[in-house]
PDB file of C-alpha atoms in Angstrom:
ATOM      1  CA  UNK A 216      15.898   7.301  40.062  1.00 95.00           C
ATOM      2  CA  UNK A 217      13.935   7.216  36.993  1.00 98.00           C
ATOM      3  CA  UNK A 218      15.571   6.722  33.134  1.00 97.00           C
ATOM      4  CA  UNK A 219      13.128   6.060  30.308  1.00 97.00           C
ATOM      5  CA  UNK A 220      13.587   6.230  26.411  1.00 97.00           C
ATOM      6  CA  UNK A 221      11.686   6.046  24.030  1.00 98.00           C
ATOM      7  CA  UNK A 222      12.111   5.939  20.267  1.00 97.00           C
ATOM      8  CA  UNK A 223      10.146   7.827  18.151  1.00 97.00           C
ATOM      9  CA  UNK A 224       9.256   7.980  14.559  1.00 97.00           C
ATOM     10  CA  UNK A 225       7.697  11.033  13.511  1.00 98.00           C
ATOM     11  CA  UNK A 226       5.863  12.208  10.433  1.00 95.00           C
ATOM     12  CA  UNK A 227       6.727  15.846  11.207  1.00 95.00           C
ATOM     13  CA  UNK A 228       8.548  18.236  12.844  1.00 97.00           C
ATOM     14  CA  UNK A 229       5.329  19.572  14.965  1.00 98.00           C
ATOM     15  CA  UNK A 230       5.787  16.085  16.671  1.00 98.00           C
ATOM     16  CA  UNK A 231       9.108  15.929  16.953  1.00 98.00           C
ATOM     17  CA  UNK A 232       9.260  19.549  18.450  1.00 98.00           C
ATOM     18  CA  UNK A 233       6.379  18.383  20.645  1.00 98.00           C
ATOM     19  CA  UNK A 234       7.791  15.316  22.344  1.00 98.00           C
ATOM     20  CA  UNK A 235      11.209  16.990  22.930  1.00 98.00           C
ATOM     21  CA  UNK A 236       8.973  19.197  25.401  1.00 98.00           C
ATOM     22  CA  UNK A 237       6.731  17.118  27.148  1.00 98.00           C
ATOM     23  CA  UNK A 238      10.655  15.660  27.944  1.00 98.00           C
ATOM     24  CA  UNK A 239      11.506  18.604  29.089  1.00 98.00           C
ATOM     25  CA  UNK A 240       8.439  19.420  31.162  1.00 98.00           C
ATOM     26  CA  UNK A 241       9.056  15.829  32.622  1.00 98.00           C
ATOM     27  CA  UNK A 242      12.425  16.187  33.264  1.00 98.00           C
ATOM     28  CA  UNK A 243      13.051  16.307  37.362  1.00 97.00           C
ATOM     29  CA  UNK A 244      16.940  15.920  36.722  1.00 96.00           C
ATOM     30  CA  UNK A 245      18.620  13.647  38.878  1.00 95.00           C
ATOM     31  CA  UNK A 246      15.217  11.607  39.689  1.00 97.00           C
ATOM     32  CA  UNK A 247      13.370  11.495  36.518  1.00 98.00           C
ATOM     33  CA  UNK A 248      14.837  11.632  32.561  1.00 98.00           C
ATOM     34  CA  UNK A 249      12.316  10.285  30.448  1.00 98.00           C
ATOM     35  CA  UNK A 250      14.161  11.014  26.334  1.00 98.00           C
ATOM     36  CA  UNK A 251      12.263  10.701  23.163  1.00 98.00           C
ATOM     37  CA  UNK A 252      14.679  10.217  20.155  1.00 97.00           C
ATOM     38  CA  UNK A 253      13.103  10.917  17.368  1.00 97.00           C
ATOM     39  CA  UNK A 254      13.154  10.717  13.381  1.00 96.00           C
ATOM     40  CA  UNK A 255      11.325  11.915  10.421  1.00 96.00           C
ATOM     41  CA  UNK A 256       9.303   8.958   8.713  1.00 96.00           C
ATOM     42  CA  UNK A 257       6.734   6.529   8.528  1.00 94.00           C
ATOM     43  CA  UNK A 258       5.771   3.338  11.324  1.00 96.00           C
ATOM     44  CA  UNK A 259       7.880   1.677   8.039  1.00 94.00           C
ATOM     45  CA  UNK A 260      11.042   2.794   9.666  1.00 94.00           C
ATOM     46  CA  UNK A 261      10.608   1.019  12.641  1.00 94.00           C
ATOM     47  CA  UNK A 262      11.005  -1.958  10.639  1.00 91.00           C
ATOM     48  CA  UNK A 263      14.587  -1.166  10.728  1.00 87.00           C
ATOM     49  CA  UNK A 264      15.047  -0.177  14.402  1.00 79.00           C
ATOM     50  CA  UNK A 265      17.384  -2.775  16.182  1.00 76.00           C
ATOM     51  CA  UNK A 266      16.926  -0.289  19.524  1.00 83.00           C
ATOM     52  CA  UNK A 267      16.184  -1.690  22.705  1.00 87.00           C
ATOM     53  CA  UNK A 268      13.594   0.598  23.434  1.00 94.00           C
ATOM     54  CA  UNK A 269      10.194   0.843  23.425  1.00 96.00           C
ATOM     55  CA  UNK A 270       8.850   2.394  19.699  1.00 96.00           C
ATOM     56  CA  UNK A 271       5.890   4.634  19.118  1.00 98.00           C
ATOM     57  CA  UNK A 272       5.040   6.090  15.360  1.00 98.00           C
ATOM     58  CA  UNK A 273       3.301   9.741  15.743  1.00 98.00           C
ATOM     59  CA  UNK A 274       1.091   9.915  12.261  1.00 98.00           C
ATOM     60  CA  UNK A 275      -1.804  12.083  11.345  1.00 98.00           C
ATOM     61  CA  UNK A 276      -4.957  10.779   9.133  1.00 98.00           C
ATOM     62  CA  UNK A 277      -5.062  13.608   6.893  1.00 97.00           C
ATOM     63  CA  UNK A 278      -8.247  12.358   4.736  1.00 97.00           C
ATOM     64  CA  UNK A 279      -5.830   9.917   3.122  1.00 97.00           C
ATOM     65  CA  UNK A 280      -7.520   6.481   4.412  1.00 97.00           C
ATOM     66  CA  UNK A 281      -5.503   3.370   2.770  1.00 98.00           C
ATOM     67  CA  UNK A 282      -2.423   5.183   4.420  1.00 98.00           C
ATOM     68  CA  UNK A 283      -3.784   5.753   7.643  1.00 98.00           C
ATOM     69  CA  UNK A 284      -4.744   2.237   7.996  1.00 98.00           C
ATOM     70  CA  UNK A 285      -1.462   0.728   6.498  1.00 98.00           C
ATOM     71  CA  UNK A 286       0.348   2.937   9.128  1.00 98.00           C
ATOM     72  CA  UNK A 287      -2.243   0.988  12.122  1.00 98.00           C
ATOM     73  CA  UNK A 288      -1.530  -2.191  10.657  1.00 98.00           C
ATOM     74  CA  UNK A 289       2.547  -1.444  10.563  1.00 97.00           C
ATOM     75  CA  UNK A 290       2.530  -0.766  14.112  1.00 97.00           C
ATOM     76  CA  UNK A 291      -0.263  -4.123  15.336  1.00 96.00           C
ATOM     77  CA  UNK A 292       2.498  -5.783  13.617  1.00 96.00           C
ATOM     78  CA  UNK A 293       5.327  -4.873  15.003  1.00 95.00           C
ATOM     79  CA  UNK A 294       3.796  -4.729  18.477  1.00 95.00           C
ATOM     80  CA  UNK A 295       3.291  -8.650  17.887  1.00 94.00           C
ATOM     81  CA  UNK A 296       6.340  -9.326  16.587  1.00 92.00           C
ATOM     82  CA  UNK A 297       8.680  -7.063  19.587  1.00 90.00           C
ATOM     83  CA  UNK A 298       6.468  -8.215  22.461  1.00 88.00           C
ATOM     84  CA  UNK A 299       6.830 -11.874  21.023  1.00 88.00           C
ATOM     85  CA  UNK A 300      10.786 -11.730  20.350  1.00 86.00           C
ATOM     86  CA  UNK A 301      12.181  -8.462  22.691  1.00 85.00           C
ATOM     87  CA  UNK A 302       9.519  -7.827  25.673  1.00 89.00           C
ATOM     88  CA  UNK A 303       9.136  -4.038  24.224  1.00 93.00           C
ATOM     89  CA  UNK A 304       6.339  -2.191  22.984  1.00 96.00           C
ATOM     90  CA  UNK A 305       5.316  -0.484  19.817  1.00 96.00           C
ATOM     91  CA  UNK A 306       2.764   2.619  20.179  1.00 97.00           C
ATOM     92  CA  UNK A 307       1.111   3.809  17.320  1.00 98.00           C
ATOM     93  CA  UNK A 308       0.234   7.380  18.436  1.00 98.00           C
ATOM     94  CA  UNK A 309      -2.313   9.101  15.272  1.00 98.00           C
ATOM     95  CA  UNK A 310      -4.009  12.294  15.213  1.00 98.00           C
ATOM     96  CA  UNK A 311      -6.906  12.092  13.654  1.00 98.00           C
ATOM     97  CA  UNK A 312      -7.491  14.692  11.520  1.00 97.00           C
ATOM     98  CA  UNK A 313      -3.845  16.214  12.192  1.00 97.00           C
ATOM     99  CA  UNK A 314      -1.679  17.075  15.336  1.00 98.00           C
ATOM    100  CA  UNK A 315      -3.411  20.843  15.142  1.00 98.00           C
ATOM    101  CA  UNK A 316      -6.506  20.038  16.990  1.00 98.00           C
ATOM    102  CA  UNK A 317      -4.012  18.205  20.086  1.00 98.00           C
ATOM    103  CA  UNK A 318      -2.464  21.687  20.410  1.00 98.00           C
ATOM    104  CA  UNK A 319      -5.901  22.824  20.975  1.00 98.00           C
ATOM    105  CA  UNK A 320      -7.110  20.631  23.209  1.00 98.00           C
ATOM    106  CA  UNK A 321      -3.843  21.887  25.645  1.00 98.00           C
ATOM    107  CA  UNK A 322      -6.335  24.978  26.550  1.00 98.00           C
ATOM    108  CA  UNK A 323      -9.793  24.142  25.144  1.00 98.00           C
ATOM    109  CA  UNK A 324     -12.439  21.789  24.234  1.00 98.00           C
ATOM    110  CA  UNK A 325     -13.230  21.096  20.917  1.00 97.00           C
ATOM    111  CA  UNK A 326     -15.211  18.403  19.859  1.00 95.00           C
ATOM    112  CA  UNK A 327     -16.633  19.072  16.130  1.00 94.00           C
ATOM    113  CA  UNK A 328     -15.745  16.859  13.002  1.00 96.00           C
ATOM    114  CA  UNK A 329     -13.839  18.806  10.076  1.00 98.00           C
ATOM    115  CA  UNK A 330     -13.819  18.511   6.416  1.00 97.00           C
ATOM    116  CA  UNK A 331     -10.599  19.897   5.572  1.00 97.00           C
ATOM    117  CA  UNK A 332      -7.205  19.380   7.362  1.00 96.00           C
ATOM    118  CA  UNK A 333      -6.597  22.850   8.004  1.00 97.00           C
ATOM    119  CA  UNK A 334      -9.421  23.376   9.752  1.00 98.00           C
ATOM    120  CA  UNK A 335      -8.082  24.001  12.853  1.00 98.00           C
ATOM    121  CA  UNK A 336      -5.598  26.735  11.901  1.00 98.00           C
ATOM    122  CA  UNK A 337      -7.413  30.195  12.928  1.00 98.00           C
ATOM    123  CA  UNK A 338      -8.186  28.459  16.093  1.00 98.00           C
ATOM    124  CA  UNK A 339      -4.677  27.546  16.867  1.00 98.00           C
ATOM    125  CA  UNK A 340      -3.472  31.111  15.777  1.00 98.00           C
ATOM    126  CA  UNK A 341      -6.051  32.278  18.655  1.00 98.00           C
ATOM    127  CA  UNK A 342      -5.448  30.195  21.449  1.00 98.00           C
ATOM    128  CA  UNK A 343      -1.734  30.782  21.197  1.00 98.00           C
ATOM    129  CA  UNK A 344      -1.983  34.308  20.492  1.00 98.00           C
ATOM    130  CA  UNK A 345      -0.451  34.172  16.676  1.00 98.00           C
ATOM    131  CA  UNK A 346      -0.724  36.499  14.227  1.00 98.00           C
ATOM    132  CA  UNK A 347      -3.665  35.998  11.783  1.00 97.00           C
ATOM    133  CA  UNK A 348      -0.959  35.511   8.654  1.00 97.00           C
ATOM    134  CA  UNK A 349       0.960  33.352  11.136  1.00 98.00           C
ATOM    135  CA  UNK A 350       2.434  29.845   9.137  1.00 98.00           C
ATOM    136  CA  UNK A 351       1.314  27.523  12.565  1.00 98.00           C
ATOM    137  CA  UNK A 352       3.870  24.359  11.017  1.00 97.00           C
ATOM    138  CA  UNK A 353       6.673  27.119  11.070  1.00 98.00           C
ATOM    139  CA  UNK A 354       9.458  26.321  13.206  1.00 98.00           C
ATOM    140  CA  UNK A 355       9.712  29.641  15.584  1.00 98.00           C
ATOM    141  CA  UNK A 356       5.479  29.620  15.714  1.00 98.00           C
ATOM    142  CA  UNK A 357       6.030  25.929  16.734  1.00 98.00           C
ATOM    143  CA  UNK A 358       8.437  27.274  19.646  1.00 98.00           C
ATOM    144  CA  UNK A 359       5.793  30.082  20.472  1.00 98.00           C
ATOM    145  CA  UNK A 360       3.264  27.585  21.325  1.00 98.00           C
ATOM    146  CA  UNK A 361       5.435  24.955  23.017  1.00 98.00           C
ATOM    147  CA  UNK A 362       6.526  27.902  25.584  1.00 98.00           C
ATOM    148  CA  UNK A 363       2.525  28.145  26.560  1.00 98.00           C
ATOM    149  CA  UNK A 364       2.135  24.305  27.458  1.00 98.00           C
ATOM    150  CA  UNK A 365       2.884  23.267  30.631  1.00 98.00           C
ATOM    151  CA  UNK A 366       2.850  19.318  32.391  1.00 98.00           C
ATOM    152  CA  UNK A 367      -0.549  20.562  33.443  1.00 98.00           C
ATOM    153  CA  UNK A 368      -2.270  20.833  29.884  1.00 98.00           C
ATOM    154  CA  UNK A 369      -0.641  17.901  28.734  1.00 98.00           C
ATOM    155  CA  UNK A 370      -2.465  16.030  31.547  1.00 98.00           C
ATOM    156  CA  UNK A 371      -6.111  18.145  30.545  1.00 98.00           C
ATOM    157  CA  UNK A 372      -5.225  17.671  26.578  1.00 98.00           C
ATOM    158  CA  UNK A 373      -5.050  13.740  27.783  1.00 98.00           C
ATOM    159  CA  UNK A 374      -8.690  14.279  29.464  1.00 98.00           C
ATOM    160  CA  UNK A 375      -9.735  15.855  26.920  1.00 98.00           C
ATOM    161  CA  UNK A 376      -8.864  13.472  23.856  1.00 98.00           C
ATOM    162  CA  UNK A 377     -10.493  10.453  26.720  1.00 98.00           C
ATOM    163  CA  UNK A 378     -13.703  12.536  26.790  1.00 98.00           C
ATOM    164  CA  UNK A 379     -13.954  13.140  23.043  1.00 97.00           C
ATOM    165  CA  UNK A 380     -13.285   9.116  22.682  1.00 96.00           C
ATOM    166  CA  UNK A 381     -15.778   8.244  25.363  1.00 96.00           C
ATOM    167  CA  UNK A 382     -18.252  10.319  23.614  1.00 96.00           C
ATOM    168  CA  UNK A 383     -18.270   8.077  20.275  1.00 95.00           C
ATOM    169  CA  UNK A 384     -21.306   5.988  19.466  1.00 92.00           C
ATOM    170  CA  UNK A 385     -20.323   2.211  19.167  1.00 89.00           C
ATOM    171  CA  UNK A 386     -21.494   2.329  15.350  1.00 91.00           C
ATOM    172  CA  UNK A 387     -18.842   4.965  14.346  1.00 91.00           C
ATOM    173  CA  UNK A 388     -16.218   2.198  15.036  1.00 95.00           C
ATOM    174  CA  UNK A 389     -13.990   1.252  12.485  1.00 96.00           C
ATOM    175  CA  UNK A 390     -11.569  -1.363  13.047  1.00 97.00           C
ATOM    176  CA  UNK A 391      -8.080  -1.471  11.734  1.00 97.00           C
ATOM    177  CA  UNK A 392      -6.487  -5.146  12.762  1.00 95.00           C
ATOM    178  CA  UNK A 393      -7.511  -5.073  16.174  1.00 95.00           C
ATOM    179  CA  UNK A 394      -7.792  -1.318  16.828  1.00 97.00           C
ATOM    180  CA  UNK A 395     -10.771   0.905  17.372  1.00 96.00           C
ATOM    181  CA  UNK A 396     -11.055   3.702  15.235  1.00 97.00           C
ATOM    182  CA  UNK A 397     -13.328   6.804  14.899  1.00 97.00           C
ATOM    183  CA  UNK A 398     -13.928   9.871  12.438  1.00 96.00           C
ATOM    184  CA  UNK A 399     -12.667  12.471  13.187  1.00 97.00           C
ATOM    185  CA  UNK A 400     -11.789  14.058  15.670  1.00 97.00           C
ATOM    186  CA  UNK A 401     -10.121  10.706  17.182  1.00 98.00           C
ATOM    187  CA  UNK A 402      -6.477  10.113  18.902  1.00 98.00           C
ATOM    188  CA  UNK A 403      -4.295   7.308  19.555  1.00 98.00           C
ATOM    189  CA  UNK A 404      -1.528   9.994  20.573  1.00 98.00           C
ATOM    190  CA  UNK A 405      -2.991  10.531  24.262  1.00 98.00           C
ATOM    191  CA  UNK A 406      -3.079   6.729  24.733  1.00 98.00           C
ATOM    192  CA  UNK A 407       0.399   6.699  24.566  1.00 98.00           C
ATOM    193  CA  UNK A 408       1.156   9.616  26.297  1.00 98.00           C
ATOM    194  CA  UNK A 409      -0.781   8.300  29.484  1.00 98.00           C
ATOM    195  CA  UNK A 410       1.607   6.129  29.422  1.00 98.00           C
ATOM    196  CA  UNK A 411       4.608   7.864  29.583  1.00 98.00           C
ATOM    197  CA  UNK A 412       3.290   9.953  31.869  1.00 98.00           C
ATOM    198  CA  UNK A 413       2.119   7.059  34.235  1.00 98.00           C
ATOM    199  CA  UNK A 414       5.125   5.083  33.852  1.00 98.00           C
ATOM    200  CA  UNK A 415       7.019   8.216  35.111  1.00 98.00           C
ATOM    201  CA  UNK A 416       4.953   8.450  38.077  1.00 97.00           C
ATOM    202  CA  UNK A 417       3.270  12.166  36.967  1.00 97.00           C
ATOM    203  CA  UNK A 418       0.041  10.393  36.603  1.00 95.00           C
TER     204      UNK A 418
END
């Protein structure tokens, strides 16, 4: 019998919406519950978290640079400090540009850099068969896409994000603390999700 939570801070509610799937998709109820609470905010919240459980921020780069790397250096931090004091772990779990291109990456490659965060939009509205108008961070076009992921393109969105990261040239690297970063596009999300999925026993 397998229990697992995880608390989650997340920047919006495509995350949010997002992880309460891949739960469900996991879910293999009475031998496997793996729950995601969740929250709207900042890796700063987690500052205040007195849970037991391991932490993971879900945060996009959107071009906005000092941020992105505060939000890195948050989580290093804190990863330190609960490792150190409590034996848990803190994820940081970015998108980099924005969460768009990981619903992509569910059904197809896509390996390009961007210039503007919503880049990815008409490509998103295609793949998941929205109209053109379609608002893709509305909550019922949110639902319309979750309903077309299954376990299975979680696992090849995973692949996916590893390929794009394996395909990097050593002088792209930036580092933030200790962490390897990349231009766009660049995850830390699928680290974290290999994770859960592994501890679970799916992977």
């Amino acid at each position: 019998m397998y229990r697992k939570t995880y608390f989650c801070v997340c920047e919006g509610q495509q995350e949010e919406m997002y992880l309460k799937h891949v739960a469900f998709l996991l879910k293999k109820f009475p031998q496997r519950v793996v729950t995601f609470n969740t929250t709207y905010g900042l890796p700063e919240r987690l500052k205040k978290n007195y849970t037991e459980y391991d932490n993971a921020a879900l945060f996009d780069y959107d071009f906005k640079e000092e941020e992105f790397r505060r939000n890195i250096m948050i989580c290093e931090q804190l990863q330190r400090k609960s490792r150190k004091e409590k034996g848990k772990n803190v994820y940081h779990a970015y998108s980099n540009v924005n969460i768009d291109l990981w619903f992509i990456l569910h059904k197809e490659d896509f390996n390009r850099p961007v210039a503007s965060n919503d880049a990815y939009v008409t490509d998103v509205r295609r793949i998941y068969g929205l109209s053109q108008e379609a608002n893709i961070k509305e909550k019922a076009n949110i639902d319309r896409i979750l309903k077309q992921i299954t376990l299975e393109d979680v696992k090849q969105a995973i692949r996916r994000a590893e390929q794009i990261r394996n395909s990097k040239l050593e002088s792209d690297c930036f580092m933030v603390g200790t962490v390897a970063c990349y231009g766009n596009p660049d995850f830390s999300l699928h680290d974290f999700l290999k994770i859960v999925l592994q501890d679970c026993g799916e992977l």
